[in-house]
XYZ file of C-alpha atoms in Angstrom:
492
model
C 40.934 40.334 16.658
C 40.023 43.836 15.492
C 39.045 46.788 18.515
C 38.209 50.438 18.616
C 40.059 52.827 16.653
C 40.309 56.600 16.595
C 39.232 59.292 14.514
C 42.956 58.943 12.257
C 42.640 55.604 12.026
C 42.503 56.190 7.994
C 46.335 57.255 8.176
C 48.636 54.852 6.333
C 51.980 53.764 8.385
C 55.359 55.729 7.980
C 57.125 53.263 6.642
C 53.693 52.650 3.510
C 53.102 54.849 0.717
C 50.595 58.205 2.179
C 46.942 57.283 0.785
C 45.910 59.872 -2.180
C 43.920 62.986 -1.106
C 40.078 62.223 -0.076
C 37.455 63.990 -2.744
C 36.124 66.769 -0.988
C 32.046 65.934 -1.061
C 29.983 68.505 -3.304
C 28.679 70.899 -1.250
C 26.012 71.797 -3.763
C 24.389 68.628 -3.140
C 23.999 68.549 0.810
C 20.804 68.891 2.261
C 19.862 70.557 5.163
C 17.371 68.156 6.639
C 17.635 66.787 9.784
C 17.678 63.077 8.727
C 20.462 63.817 5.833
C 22.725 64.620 8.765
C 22.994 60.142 9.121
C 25.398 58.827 6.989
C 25.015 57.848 3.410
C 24.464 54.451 3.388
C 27.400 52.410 2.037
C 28.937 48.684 2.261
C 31.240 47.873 4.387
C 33.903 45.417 4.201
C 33.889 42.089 7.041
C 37.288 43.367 8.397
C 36.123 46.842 8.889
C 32.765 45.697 10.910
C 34.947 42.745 12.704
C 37.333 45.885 14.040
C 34.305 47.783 14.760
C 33.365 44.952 17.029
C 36.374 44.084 18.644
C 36.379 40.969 16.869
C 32.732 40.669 17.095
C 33.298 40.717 21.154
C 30.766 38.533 23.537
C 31.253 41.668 25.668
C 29.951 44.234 23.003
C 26.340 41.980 22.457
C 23.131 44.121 23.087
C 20.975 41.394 22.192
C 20.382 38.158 20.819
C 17.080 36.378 19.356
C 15.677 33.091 19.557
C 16.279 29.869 17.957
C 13.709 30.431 15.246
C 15.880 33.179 13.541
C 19.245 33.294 15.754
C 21.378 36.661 15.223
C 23.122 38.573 17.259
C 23.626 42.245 17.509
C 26.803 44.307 18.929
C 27.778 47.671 19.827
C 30.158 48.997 17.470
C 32.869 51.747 16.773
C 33.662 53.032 13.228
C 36.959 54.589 12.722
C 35.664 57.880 12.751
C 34.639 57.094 16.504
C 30.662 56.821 15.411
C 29.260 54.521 17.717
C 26.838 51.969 15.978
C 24.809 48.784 16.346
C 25.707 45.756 13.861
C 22.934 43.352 13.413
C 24.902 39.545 12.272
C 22.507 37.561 10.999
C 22.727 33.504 10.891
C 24.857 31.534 8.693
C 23.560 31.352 5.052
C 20.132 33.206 6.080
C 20.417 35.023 2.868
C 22.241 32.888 0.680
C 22.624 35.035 -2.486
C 24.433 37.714 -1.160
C 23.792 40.289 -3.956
C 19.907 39.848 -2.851
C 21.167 40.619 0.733
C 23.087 44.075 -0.644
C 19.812 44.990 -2.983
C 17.622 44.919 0.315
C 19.662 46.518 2.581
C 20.511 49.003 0.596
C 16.787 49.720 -0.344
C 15.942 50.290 3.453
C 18.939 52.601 3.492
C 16.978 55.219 1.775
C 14.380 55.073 4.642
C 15.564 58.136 6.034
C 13.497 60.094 9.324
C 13.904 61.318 12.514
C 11.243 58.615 14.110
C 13.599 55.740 12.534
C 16.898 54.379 13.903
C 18.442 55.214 9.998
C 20.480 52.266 8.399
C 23.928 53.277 7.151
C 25.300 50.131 6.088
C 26.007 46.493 5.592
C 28.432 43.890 4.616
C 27.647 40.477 2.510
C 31.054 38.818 2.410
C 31.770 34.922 2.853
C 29.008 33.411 4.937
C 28.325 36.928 7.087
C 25.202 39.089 6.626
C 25.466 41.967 8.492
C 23.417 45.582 8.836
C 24.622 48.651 10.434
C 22.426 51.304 12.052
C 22.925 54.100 14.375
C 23.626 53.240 17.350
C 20.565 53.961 20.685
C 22.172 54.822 23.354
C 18.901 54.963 26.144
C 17.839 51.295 26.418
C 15.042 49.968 24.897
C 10.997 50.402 25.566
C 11.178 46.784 26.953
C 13.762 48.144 29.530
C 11.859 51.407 30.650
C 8.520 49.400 30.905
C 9.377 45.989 32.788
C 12.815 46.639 33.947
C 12.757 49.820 35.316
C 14.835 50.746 38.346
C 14.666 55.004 38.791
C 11.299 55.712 38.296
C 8.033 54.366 36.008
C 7.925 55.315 32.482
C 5.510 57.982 33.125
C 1.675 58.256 30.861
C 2.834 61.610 28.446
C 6.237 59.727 27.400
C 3.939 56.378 26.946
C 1.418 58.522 24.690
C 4.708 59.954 22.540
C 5.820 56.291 22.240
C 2.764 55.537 20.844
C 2.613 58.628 18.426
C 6.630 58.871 17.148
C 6.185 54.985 16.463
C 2.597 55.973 14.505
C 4.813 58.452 12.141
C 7.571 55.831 11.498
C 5.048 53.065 10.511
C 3.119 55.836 8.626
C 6.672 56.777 6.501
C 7.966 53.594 6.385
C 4.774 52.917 4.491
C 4.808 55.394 2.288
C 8.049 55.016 1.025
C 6.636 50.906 0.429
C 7.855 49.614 3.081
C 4.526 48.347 4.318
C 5.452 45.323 6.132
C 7.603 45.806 9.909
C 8.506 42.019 10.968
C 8.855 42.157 14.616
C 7.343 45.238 16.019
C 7.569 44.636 19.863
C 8.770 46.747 22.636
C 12.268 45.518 21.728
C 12.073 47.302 18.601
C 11.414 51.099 20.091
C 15.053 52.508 21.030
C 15.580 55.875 22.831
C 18.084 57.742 20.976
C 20.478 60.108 22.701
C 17.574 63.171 23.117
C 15.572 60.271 24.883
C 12.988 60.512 21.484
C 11.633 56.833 20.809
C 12.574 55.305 17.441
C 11.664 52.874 15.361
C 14.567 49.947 14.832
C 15.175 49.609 11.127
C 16.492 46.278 11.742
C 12.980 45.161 11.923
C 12.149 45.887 8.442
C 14.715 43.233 7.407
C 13.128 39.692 6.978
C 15.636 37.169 9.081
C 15.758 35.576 6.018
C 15.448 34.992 2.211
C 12.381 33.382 2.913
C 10.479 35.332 4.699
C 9.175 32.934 7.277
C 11.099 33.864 10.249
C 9.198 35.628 12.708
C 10.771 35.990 15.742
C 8.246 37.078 18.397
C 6.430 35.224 21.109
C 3.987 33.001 19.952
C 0.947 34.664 21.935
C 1.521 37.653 20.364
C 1.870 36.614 17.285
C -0.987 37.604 14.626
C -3.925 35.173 13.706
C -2.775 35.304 10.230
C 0.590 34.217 10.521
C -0.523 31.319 12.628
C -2.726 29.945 9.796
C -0.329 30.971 6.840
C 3.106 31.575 7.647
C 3.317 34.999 6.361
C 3.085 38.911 7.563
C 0.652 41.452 5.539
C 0.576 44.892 6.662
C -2.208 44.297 8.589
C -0.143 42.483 10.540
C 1.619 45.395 11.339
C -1.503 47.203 13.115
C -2.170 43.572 15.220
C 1.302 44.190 16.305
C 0.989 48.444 17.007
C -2.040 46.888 18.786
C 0.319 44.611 21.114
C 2.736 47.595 21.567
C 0.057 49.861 23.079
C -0.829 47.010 25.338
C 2.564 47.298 26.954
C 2.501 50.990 27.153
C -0.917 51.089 29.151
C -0.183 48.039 31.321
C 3.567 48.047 31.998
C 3.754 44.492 31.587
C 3.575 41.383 29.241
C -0.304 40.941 28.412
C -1.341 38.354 25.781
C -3.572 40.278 23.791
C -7.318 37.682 24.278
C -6.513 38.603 27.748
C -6.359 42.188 27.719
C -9.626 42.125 25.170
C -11.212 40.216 27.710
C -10.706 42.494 29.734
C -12.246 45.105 27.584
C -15.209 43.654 26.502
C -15.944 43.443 30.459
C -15.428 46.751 30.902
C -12.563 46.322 33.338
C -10.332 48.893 31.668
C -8.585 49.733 34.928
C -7.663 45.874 35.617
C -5.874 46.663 32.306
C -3.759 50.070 33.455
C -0.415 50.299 34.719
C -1.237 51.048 38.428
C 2.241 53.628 38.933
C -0.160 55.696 36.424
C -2.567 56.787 38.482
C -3.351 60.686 38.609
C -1.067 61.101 35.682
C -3.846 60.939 32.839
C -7.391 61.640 31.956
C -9.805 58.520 32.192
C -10.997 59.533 28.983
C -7.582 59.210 27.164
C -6.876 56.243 28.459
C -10.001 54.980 27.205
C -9.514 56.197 23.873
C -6.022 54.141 23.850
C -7.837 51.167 24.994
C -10.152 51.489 22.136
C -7.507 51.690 19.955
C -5.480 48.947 20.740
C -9.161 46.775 20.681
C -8.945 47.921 17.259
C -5.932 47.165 16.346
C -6.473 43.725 17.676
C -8.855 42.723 15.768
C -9.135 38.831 14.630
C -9.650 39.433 11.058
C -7.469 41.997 9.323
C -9.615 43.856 7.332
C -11.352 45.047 10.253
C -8.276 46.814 11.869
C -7.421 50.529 11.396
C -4.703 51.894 9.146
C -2.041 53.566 9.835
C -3.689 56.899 9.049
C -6.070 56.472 11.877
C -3.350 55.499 14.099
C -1.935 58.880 13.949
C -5.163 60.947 13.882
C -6.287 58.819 17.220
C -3.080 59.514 18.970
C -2.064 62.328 18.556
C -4.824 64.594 20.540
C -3.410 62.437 23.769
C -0.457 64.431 23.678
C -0.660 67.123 25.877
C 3.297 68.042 26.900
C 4.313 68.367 23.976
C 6.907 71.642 24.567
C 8.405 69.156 27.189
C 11.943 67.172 25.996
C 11.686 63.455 26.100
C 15.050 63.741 28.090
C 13.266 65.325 30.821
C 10.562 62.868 30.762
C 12.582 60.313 30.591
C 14.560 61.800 33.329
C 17.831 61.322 31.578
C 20.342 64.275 32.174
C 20.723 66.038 28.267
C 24.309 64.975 28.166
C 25.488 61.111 28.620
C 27.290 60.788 31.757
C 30.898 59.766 31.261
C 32.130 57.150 33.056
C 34.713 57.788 36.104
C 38.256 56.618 34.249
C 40.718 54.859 36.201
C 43.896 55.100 34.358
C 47.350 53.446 35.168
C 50.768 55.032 36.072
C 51.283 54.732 32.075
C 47.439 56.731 31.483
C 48.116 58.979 33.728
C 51.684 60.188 32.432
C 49.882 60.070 28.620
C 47.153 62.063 30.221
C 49.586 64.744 31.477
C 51.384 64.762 28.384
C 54.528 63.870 30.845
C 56.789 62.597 27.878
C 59.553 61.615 30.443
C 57.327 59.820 32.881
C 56.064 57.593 29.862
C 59.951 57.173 29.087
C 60.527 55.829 32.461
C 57.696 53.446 31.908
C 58.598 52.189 28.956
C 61.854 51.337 29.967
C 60.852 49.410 33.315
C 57.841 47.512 31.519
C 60.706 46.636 28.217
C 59.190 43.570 25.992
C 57.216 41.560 29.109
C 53.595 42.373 27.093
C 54.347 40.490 24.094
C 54.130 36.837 25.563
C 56.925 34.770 23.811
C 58.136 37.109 21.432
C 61.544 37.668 22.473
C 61.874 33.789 22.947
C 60.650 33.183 19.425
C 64.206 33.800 17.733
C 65.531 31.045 19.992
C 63.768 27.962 18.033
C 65.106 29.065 14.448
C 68.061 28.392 12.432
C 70.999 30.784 13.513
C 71.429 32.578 10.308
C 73.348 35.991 9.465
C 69.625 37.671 8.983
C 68.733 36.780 12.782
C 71.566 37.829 14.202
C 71.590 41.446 12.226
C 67.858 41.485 13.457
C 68.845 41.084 16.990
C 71.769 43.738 16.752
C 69.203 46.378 15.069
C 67.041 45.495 18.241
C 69.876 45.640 20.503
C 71.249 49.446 18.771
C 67.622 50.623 18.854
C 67.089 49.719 22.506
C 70.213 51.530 23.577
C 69.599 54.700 21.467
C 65.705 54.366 22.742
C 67.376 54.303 26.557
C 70.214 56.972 26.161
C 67.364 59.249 24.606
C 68.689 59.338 21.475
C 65.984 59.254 19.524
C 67.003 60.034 16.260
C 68.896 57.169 16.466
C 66.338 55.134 17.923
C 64.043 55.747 15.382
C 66.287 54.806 12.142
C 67.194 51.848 14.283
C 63.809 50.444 15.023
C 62.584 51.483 11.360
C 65.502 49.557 10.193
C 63.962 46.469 12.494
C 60.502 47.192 11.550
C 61.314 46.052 7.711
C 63.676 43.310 8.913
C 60.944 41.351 11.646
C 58.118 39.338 9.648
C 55.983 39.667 12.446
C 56.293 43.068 13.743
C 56.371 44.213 17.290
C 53.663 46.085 19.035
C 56.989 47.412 21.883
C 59.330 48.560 18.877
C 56.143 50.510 17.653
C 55.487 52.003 20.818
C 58.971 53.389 21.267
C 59.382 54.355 17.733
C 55.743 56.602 18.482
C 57.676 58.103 21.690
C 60.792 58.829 19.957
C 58.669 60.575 17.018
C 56.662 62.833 20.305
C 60.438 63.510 21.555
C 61.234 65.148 18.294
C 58.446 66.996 17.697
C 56.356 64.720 15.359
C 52.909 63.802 16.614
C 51.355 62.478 13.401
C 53.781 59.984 12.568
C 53.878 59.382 16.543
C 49.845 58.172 16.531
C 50.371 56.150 12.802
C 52.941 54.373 14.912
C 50.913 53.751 17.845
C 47.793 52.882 15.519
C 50.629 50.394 14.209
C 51.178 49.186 17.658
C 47.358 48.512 18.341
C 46.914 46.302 15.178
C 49.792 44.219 16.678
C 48.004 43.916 19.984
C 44.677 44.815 19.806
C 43.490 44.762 23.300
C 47.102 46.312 24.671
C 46.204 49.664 27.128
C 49.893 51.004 26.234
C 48.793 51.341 22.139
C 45.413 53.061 23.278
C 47.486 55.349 25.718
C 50.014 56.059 23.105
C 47.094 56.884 20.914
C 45.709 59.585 23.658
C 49.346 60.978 23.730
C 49.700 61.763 20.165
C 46.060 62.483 19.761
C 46.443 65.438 22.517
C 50.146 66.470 21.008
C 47.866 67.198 17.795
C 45.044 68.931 20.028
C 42.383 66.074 19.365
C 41.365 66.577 22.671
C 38.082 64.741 22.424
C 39.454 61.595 21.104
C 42.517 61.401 23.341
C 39.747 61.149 26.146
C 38.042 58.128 23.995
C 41.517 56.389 23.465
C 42.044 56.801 27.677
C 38.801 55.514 27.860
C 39.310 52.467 25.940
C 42.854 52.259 27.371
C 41.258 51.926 30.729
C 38.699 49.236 29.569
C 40.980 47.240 28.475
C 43.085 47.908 31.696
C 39.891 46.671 33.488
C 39.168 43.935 31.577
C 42.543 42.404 32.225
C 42.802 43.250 36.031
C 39.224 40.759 35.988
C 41.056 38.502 34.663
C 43.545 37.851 36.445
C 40.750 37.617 39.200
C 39.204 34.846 38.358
């Protein structure tokens, strides 16, 4: 099972050749723009998403779709600590994986601030998976119908409606006419509270084309009869989208334009609106989404008018979408609760983690010591078990020198290495002055065990020896989750 790794994570292992020098990028070829900030997009390899994912974690899923088109998508961390969302599609979806890598990597050059920006994907085996940037403010879905602070309020509804207008309008001019699955699912709030388009939607669920994964009743009239999206299909679903936004709730779309046509526009409106907008905006939005939802698609508006109809609506514009929202402008970190062993890395208390170490021995690595006991009694096992034995004794007289040429010795010796003798070797490197080979070690110790707290905390230790203060708070973090995690169960 993979997990979360830090910023380092790229350093090779003492006791493996040092990787050769990274090129530095040319600087001559950077661009300035806000959207060239994202990453280049790249491929990544199964192993590197799978540790991004914890081992693509049930506790890491954001969301899931139906049966039509079943995939699954997780929160992620890259080794650089970039949080992401990874987008697994189903089993053989795309069968010819280099037809997989050609689209992805053509909606990777979709670049702009109103889009959540692809930076990568992986097409190895039987997986099919995308990579975006990850949205950390819920969804539109969640602000409209599962709201628990306060109502999205009318001007954030109106910039919805105009930030998703631009990303339709570039997606389309750089040919990507056709979105699959515009719903309220689809807008994210990024970490400024802006809306953005998911690019995840301009990704067929398959080769095919035919999955459409959207409620039936919102669905538009020409997919019914043919099985296929146009870009008009697009506006029908813009149409839908605005729908939500002026009446807070699910509203098949006959419905609503039944509604309309008998004039009972306020039937239609999000009652927690009232006072905050003009009746005659509101009926220009209605008109618009009539529009939009027009039966036959030549009759609905293009994307053009979309943005010249919206965006006279917005009238607080100088106001930040964090303060509409009524997010605070940083994320608020989560209260840690760190164990004796946290709280000595925390403190940088190299003696208290000592003590620790000693009491807590071998116990976390279930059946390893008893492992040795079912072989064959050979020369090699018993040298292997005095290396362990000197190591262990150096490691407790605080002789470290010692300790470490011991456990290195052990380290080449063991065919399955030990997540402990990695954790003590890391402490013995701290004790002697040598943080970076101190993390590699405890890096080491976290491939071994991947959910263990001590190889996070060990992490944090180094991390802060080498004044990386702001991942030494993410390792503690993720020490403490896992801390959590296996407190609950033992609960249940």
């Amino acid at each position: 099972m993979g997990c979360f790794h830090s910023k380092t994570r790229h350093l090779s292992s003492p006791d493996q050749e040092p990787p050769p020098p990274e090129a530095k990028p040319d600087l001559t070829t950077v661009e300035t723009d806000e959207e060239d900030q994202v990453p280049p997009f790249k491929e990544y390899s199964l192993s590197e998403l799978r540790a991004a994912t914890n081992g693509f974690s049930s506790d890491l899923i954001v969301s899931e779709s139906g049966e039509k088109a079943p995939n699954v998508v997780y929160r992620g961390k890259l080794k650089n600590s970039r949080l992401v969302a990874i987008k697994r599609f189903s089993r053989l979806s795309w069968p010819d994986p280099q037809q997989f890598v050609t689209e992805a990597a053509g909606l990777g050059k979709v670049r702009h601030k109103r889009v959540v920006n692809l930076i990568g994907c992986c097409a190895e085996g039987d997986e099919r998976l995308l990579m975006a940037e990850y949205m950390p403010n819920d969804t539109l879905s969640k602000h409209l119908f599962h709201w628990e602070k306060q109502p999205l309020p009318w001007e954030m509804r109106v910039r919805v409606a105009y930030y998703i207008a631009q990303a339709l309008d570039h997606c389309s001019a750089q040919d990507r006419k056709i979105y699959h699955d515009l719903n309220a699912y689809r807008v994210l709030f990024d970490e400024d509270g802006d809306p953005r388009l998911s690019s995840f939607g301009m990704m067929k669920n398959s080769r095919d084309g035919k999955s459409y994964s959207t409620n039936l009743a919102y669905t538009p009239p020409e997919f019914l009869r043919t099985g296929r999206v146009i870009p008009e299909s697009v506006i029908y679903s813009y149409g839908t989208v605005l729908l939500d936004l002026l009446s807070g709730k699910h509203i098949p779309p006959s419905h609503a334009l039944d509604l309309i046509r008998g004039k009972n526009v306020l039937l239609l409106m999000d009652s927690s609106l009232e006072g905050q907008y003009a009746n005659e905006d509101a009926t220009e939005l209605v008109e618009l989404a009539s529009k939009c939802l027009q039966y036959e698609a030549r009759d609905r508006p293009d994307i053009k008018f979309l943005l010249s109809a919206v965006a006279p609506l917005q009238k607080q514009t100088e106001v930040a979408s964090h303060v509409l929202l009524g997010l605070p402008k940083t994320p608020v970190v989560p209260q840690t609760i760190l164990s004796p062993l946290g709280k000595a890395c925390a403190r940088m208390d190299l003696t208290a983690v000592h003590d620790i170490l000693l009491k807590t021995g071998y116990k976390d690595e279930e059946g390893a010591e008893n492992e040795l006991s079912f072989q064959e009694w050979t020369q090699q096992v018993q040298d292997m078990l005095n290396t362990k034995k000197f190591g262990d004794i150096a490691f407790r007289d605080k002789d470290f020198k010692n300790a470490i040429e011991y456990y290195s010795k052990l380290v080449s010796m063991m065919s399955v290495p030990s997540g402990t003798v990695f954790v003590r070797r890391a402490l013995s490197y701290l004790m002697i002055g040598q943080p970076e080979l101190a993390l590699r070690d405890a890096m080491q110790a976290q491939v071994c065990l991947p959910e263990w707290p001590t190889a996070f905390y060990m992490q944090a230790l180094a991390l802060s020896k080498l004044g990386m203060d702001s991942d030494a708070q993410d390792m503690l973090n993720d020490g403490a989750s896992f801390e959590a995690k296996k407190q609950n169960s033992w609960r249940i």
